[in-house]
Tab-separated table of C-alpha atoms and ligand atoms in Angstrom:
chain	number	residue	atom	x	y	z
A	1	UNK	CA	18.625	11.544	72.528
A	2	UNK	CA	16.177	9.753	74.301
A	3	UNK	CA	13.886	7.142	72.190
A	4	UNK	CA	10.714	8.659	73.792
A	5	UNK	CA	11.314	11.468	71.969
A	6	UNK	CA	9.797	9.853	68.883
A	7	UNK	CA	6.599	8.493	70.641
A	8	UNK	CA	5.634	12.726	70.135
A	9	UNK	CA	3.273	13.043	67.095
A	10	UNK	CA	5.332	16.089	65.515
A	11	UNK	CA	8.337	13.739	64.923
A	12	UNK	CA	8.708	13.816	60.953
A	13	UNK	CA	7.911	10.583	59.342
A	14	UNK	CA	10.889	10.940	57.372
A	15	UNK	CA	13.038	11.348	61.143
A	16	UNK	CA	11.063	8.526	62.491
A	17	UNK	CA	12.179	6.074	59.940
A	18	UNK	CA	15.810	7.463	59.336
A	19	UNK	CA	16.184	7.484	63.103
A	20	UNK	CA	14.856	3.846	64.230
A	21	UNK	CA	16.482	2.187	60.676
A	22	UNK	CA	20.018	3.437	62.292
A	23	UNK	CA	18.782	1.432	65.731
A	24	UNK	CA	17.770	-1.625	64.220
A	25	UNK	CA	21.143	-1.359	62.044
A	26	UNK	CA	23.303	-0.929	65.536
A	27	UNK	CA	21.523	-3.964	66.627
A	28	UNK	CA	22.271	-6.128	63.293
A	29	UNK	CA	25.947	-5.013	63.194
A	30	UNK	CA	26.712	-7.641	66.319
A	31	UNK	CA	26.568	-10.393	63.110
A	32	UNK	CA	29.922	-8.886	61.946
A	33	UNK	CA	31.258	-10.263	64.949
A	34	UNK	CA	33.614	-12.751	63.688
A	35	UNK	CA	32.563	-16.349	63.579
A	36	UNK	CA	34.885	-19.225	62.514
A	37	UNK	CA	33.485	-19.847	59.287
A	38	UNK	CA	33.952	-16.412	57.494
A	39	UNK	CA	32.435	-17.254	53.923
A	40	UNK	CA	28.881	-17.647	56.134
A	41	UNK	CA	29.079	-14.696	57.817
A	42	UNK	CA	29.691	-12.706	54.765
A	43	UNK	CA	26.630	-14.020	53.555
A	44	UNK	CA	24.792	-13.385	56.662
A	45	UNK	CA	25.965	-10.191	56.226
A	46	UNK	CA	25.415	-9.312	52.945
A	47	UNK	CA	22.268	-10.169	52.780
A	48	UNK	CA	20.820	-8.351	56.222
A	49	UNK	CA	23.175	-5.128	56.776
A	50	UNK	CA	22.939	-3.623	53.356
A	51	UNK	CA	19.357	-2.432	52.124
A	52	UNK	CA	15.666	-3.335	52.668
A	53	UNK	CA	13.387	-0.622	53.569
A	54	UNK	CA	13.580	-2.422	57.400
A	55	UNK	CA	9.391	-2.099	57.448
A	56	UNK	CA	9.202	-4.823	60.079
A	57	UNK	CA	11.410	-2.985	62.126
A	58	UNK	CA	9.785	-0.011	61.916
A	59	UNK	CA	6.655	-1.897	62.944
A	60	UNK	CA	8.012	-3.228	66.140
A	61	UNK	CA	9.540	0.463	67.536
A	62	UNK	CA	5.872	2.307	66.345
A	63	UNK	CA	3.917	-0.469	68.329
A	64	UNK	CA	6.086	-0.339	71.366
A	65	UNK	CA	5.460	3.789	70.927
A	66	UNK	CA	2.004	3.073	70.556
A	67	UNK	CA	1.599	1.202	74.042
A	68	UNK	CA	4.808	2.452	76.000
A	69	UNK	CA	8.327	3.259	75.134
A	70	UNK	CA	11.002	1.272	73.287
A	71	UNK	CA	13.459	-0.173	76.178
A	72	UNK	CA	16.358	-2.681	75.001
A	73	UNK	CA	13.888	-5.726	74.298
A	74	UNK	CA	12.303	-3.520	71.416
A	75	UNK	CA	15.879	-3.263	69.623
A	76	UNK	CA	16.275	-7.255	70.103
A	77	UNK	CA	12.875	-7.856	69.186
A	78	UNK	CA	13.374	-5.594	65.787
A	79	UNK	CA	16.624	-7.333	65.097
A	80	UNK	CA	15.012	-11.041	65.395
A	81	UNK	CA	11.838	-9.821	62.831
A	82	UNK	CA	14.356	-8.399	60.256
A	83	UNK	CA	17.253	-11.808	60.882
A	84	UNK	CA	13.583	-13.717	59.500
A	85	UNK	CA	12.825	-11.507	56.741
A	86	UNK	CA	16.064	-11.378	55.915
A	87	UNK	CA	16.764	-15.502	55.899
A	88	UNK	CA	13.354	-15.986	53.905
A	89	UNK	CA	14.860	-13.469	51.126
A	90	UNK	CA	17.479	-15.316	50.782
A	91	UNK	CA	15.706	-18.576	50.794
A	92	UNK	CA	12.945	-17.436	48.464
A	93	UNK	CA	15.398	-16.272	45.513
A	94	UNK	CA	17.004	-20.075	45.390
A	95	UNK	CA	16.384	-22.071	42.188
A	96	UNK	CA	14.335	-24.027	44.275
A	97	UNK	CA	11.973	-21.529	45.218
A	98	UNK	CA	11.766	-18.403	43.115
A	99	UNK	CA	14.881	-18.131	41.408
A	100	UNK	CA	15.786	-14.924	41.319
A	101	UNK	CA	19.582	-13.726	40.482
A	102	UNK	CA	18.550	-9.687	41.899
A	103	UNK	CA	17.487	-8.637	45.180
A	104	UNK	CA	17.435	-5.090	46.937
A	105	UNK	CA	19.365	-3.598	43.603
A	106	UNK	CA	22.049	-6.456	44.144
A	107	UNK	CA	23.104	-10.032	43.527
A	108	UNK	CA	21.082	-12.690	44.976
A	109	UNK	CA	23.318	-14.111	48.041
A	110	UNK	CA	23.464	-17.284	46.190
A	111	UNK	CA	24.756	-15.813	42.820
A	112	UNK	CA	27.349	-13.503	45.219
A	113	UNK	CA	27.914	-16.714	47.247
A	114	UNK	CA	27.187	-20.342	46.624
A	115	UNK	CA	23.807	-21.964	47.038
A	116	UNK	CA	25.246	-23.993	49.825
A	117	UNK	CA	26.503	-20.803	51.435
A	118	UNK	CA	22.988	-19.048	50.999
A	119	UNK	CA	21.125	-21.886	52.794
A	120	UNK	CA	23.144	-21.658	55.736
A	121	UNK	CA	23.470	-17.928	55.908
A	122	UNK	CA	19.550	-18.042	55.571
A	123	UNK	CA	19.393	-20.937	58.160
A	124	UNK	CA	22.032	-18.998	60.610
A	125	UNK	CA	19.945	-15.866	60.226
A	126	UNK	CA	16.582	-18.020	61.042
A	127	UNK	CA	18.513	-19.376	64.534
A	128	UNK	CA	19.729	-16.058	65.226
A	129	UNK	CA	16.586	-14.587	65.217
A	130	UNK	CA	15.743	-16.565	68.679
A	131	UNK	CA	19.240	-15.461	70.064
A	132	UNK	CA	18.502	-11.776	70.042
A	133	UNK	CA	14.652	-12.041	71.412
A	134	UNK	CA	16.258	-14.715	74.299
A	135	UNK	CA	19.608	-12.734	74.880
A	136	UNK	CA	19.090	-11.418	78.089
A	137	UNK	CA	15.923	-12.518	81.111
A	138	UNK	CA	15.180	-9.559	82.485
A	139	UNK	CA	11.578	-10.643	81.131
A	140	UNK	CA	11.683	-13.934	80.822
A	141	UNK	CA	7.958	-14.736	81.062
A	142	UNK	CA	7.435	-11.955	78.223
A	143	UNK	CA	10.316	-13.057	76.251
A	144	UNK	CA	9.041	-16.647	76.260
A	145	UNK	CA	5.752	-15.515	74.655
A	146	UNK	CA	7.810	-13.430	72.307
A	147	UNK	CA	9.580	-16.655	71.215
A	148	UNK	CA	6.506	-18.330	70.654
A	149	UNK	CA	4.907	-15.830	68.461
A	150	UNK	CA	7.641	-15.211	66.191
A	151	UNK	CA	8.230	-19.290	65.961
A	152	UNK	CA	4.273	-19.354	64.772
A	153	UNK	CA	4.221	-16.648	62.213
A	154	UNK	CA	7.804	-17.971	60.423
A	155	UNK	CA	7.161	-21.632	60.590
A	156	UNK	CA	4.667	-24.057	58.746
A	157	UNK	CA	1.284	-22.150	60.539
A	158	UNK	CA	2.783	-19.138	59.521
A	159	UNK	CA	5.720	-17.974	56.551
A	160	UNK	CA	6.548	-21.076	55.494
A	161	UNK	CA	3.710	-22.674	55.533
A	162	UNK	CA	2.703	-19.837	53.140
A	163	UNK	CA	5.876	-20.452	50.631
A	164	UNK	CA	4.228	-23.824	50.516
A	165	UNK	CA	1.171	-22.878	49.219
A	166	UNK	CA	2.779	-20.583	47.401
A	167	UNK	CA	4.999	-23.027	45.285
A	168	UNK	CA	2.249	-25.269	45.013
A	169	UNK	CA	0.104	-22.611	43.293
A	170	UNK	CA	2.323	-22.117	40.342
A	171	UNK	CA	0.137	-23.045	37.195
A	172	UNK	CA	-2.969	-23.010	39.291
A	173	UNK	CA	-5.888	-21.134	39.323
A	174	UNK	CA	-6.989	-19.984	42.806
A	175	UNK	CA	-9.693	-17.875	44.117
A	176	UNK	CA	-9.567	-14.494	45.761
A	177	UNK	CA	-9.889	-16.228	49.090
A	178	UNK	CA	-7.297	-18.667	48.269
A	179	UNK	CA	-4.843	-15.970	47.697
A	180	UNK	CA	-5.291	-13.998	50.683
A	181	UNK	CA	-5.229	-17.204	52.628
A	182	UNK	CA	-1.563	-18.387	51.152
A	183	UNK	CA	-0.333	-14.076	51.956
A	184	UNK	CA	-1.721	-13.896	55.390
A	185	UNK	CA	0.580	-17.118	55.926
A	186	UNK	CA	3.480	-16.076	53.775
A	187	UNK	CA	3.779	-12.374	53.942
A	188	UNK	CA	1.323	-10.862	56.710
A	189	UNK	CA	2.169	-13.428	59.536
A	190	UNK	CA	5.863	-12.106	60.233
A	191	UNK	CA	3.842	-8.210	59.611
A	192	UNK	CA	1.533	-9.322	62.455
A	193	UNK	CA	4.155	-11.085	64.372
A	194	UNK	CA	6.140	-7.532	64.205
A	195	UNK	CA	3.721	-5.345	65.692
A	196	UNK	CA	2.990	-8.021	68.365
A	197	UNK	CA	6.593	-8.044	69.343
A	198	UNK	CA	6.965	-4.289	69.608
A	199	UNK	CA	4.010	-4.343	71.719
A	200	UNK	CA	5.024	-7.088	74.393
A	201	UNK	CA	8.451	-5.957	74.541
A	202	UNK	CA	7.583	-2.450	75.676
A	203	UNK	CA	5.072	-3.085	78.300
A	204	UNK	CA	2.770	-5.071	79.856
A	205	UNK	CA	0.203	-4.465	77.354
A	206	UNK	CA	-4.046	-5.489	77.584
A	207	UNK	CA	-5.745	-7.987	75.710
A	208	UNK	CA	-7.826	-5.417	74.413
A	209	UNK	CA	-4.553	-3.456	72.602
A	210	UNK	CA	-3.590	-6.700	71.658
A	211	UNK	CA	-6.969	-7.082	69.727
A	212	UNK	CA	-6.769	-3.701	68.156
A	213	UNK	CA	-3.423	-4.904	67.067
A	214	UNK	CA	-4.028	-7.568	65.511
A	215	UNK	CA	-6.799	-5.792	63.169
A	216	UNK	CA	-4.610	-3.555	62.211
A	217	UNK	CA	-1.882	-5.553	61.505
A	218	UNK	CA	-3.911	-8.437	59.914
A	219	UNK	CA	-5.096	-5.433	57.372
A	220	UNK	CA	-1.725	-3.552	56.814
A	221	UNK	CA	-0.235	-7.343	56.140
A	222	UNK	CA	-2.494	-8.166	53.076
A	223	UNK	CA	-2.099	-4.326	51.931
A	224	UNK	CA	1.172	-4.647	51.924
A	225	UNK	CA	1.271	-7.801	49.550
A	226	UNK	CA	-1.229	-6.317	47.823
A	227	UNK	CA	1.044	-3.444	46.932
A	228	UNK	CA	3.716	-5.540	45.748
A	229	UNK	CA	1.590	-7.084	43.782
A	230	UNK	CA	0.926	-3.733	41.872
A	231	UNK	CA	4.682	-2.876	41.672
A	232	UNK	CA	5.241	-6.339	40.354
A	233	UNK	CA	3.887	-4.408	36.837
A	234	UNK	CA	3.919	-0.843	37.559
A	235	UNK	CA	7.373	-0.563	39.118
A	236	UNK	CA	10.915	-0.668	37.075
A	237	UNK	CA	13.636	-3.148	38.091
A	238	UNK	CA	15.873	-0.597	38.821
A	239	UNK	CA	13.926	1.150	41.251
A	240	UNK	CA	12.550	-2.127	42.528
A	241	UNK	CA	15.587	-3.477	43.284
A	242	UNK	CA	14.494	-6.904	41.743
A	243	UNK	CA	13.404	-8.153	38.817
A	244	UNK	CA	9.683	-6.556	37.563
A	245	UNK	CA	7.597	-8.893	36.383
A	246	UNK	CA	8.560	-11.661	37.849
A	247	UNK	CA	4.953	-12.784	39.253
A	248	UNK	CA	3.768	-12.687	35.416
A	249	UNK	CA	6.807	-14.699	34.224
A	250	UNK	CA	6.350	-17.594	36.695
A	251	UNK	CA	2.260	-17.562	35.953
A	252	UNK	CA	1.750	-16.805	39.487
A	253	UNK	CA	-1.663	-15.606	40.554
A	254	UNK	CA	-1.404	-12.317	42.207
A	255	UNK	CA	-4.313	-9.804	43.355
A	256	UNK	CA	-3.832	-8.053	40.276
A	257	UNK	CA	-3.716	-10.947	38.055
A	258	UNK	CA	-7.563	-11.832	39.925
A	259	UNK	CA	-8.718	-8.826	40.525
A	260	UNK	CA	-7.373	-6.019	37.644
A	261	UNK	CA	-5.123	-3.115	38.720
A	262	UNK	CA	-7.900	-0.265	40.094
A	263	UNK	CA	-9.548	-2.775	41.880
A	264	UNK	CA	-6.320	-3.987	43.562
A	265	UNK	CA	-5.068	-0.618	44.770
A	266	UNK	CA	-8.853	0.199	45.588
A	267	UNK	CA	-8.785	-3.342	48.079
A	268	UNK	CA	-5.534	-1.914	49.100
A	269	UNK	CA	-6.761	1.240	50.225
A	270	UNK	CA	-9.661	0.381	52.002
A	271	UNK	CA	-7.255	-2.028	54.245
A	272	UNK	CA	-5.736	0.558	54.838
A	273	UNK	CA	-8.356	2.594	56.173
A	274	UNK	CA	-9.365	-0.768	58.138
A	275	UNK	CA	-6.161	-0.611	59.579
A	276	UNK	CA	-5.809	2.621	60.268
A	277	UNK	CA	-9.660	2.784	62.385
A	278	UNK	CA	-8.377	-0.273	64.689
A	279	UNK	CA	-6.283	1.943	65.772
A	280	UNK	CA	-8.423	4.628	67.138
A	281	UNK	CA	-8.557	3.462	70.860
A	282	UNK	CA	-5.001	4.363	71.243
A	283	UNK	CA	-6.162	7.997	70.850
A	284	UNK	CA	-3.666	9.239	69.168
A	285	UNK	CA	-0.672	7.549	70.241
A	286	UNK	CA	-0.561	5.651	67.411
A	287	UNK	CA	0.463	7.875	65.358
A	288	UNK	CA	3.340	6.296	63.465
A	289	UNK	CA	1.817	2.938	62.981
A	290	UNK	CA	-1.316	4.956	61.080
A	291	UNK	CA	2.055	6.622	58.744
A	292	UNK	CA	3.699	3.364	58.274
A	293	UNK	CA	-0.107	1.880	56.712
A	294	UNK	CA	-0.044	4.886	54.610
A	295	UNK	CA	3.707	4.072	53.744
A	296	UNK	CA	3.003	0.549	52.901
A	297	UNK	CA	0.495	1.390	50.231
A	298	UNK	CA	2.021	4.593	48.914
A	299	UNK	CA	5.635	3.055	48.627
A	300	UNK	CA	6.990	2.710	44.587
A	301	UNK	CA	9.369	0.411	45.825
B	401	GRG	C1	13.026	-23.111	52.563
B	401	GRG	C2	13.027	-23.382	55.076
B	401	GRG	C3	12.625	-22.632	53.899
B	401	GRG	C4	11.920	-21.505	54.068
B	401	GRG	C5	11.448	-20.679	53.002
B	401	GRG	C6	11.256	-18.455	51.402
B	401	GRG	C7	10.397	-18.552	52.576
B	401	GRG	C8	10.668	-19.592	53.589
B	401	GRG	C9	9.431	-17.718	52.743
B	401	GRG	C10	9.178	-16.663	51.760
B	401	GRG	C11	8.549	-15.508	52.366
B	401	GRG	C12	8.582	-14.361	51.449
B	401	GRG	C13	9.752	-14.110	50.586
B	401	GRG	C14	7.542	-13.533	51.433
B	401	GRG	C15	7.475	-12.368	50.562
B	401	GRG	C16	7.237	-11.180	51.362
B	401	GRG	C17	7.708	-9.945	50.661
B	401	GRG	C18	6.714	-9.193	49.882
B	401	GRG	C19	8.979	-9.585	50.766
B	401	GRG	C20	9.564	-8.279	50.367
B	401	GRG	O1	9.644	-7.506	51.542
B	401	GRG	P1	10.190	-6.026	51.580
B	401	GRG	O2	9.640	-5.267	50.409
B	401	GRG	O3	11.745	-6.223	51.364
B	401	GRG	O4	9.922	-5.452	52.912
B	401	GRG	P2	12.981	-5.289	51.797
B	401	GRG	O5	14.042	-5.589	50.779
B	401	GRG	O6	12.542	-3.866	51.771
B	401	GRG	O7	13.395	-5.726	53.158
């Protein structure tokens, strides 16, 4: 079935997600490819074919909907955003960082592996990120920008930059500004980066959709850290897939920690709606990228 299918409005959300999970998934299988050193690509493995809810994915094949149709640059392009995510998980659950033995319902790839073996998976996974968005040249001028953007939002202006502050935080107090400034670095850049990608890959898209982009991605990316802030202490472990509570434990300051639970999903909600109004000059073809806002601040896990 053809991928334009989906860009129709009566698509299930449910289909849309099950349906462009299984593409992203085709794409990621190429890492069980076999390499020479097969304790690191077990770890690669582990840690990027099996779970996650792929949300960064599904960002980049709704945006290239939104302005065009997904071609073979939007599968690359969703591959490289979820290789990032997937190397920061593993980096952010080392003793180092976070130190936490559970992620997505499983082991921590440093507790299945070693800790040696989990850096390298997660620096493999960073590296092969920029393989899949520079793979082929059939747009090289787009693909070069594409590069760039996703090198921004992951490195020190961008992710890690954000981990840094982050870390740095621990047994601090910091102000409501100084929190969403450290998660539109550490957790809404790559969410931005996302939809950008899904964008450029599909067409040759306007500043001006590029602009109502960015709003809505900007918005969605602090709702969506937001939200896991309030599953930090509403959710279970079990269902979260990683240890509740965690936030709490390490004395982290969190939006509900600053600003009470109500208020928290009520900030939430009215990104959300922020989002979901930048979108309006698409006129309708936007259709999934207004479910996956609603997704990101309805989700229990
Ligand atoms: C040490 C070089 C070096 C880099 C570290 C660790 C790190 C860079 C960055 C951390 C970024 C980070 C973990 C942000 C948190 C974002 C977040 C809320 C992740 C959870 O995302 P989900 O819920 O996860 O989409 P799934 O499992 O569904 O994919």
């Amino acid at each position: 079935m053809s991928s334009d299918v989906y860009a129709v409005s009566n698509i299930s959300f449910e289909h849309f997600c099950d349906y462009y999970r299984r593409q992203v998934e085709d794409q990621l299988a190429q890492l069980e490819t076999p390499l020479t050193f097969s304790d690191l690509q077990e770890a690669m493995c582990y840690s990027t074919l099996h779970g996650g809810k792929r949300v960064r994915a599904l960002l980049v094949y709704a945006s290239a909907l939104c302005v065009g149709k997904v071609v073979s640059l939007t599968h690359q392009a969703a591959a490289a955003v979820e290789c990032i995510h997937a190397y920061s998980l593993i980096h952010d659950d080392l003793p180092a960082m976070d130190d936490d033995d559970m992620r997505r319902g499983k082991p921590s790839c440093h507790i299945q592996f070693s800790e040696a073996s989990a850096i390298l998976a997660g620096d493999a996974l960073q590296a092969r990120a920029f393989e899949y968005l520079s793979g082929t040249t059939i747009h090289a001028e787009r693909q070069l920008r594409m590069v760039h953007i996703l090198a921004q939002a992951s490195g020190a202006a961008g992710m890690v930059g954000g981990q840094a502050v982050d870390l740095a935080s621990v047994n601090h107090t910091l102000s409501l500004q100084q929190l969403q400034r450290m998660h539109t670095l550490k957790t809404a850049a790559l969410i931005k980066a996302s939809v950008q990608l899904g964008a450029l890959s599909s067409a040759n898209v306007d500043q001006k959709m590029l602009d109502s982009l960015a709003v809505y991605a900007d918005a969605i990316g602090l709702a969506f850290q937001i939200q896991d802030d309030i599953l930090d202490v509403t959710a279970n472990t079990m269902i979260l897939g990683k240890q509740q509570g965690a936030d709490a434990a390490q004395n982290k300051p969190t939006f509900v920690s600053l600003l009470g639970l109500e208020p928290a999903k009520n900030e939430a909600a009215a990104l959300k709606e922020k989002a979901v109004t930048a979108l309006q000059v698409f006129e309708g073809r936007a259709v999934h990228l207004e479910q996956l806002a609603d997704y990101i601040i309805d989700r229990d896990y």
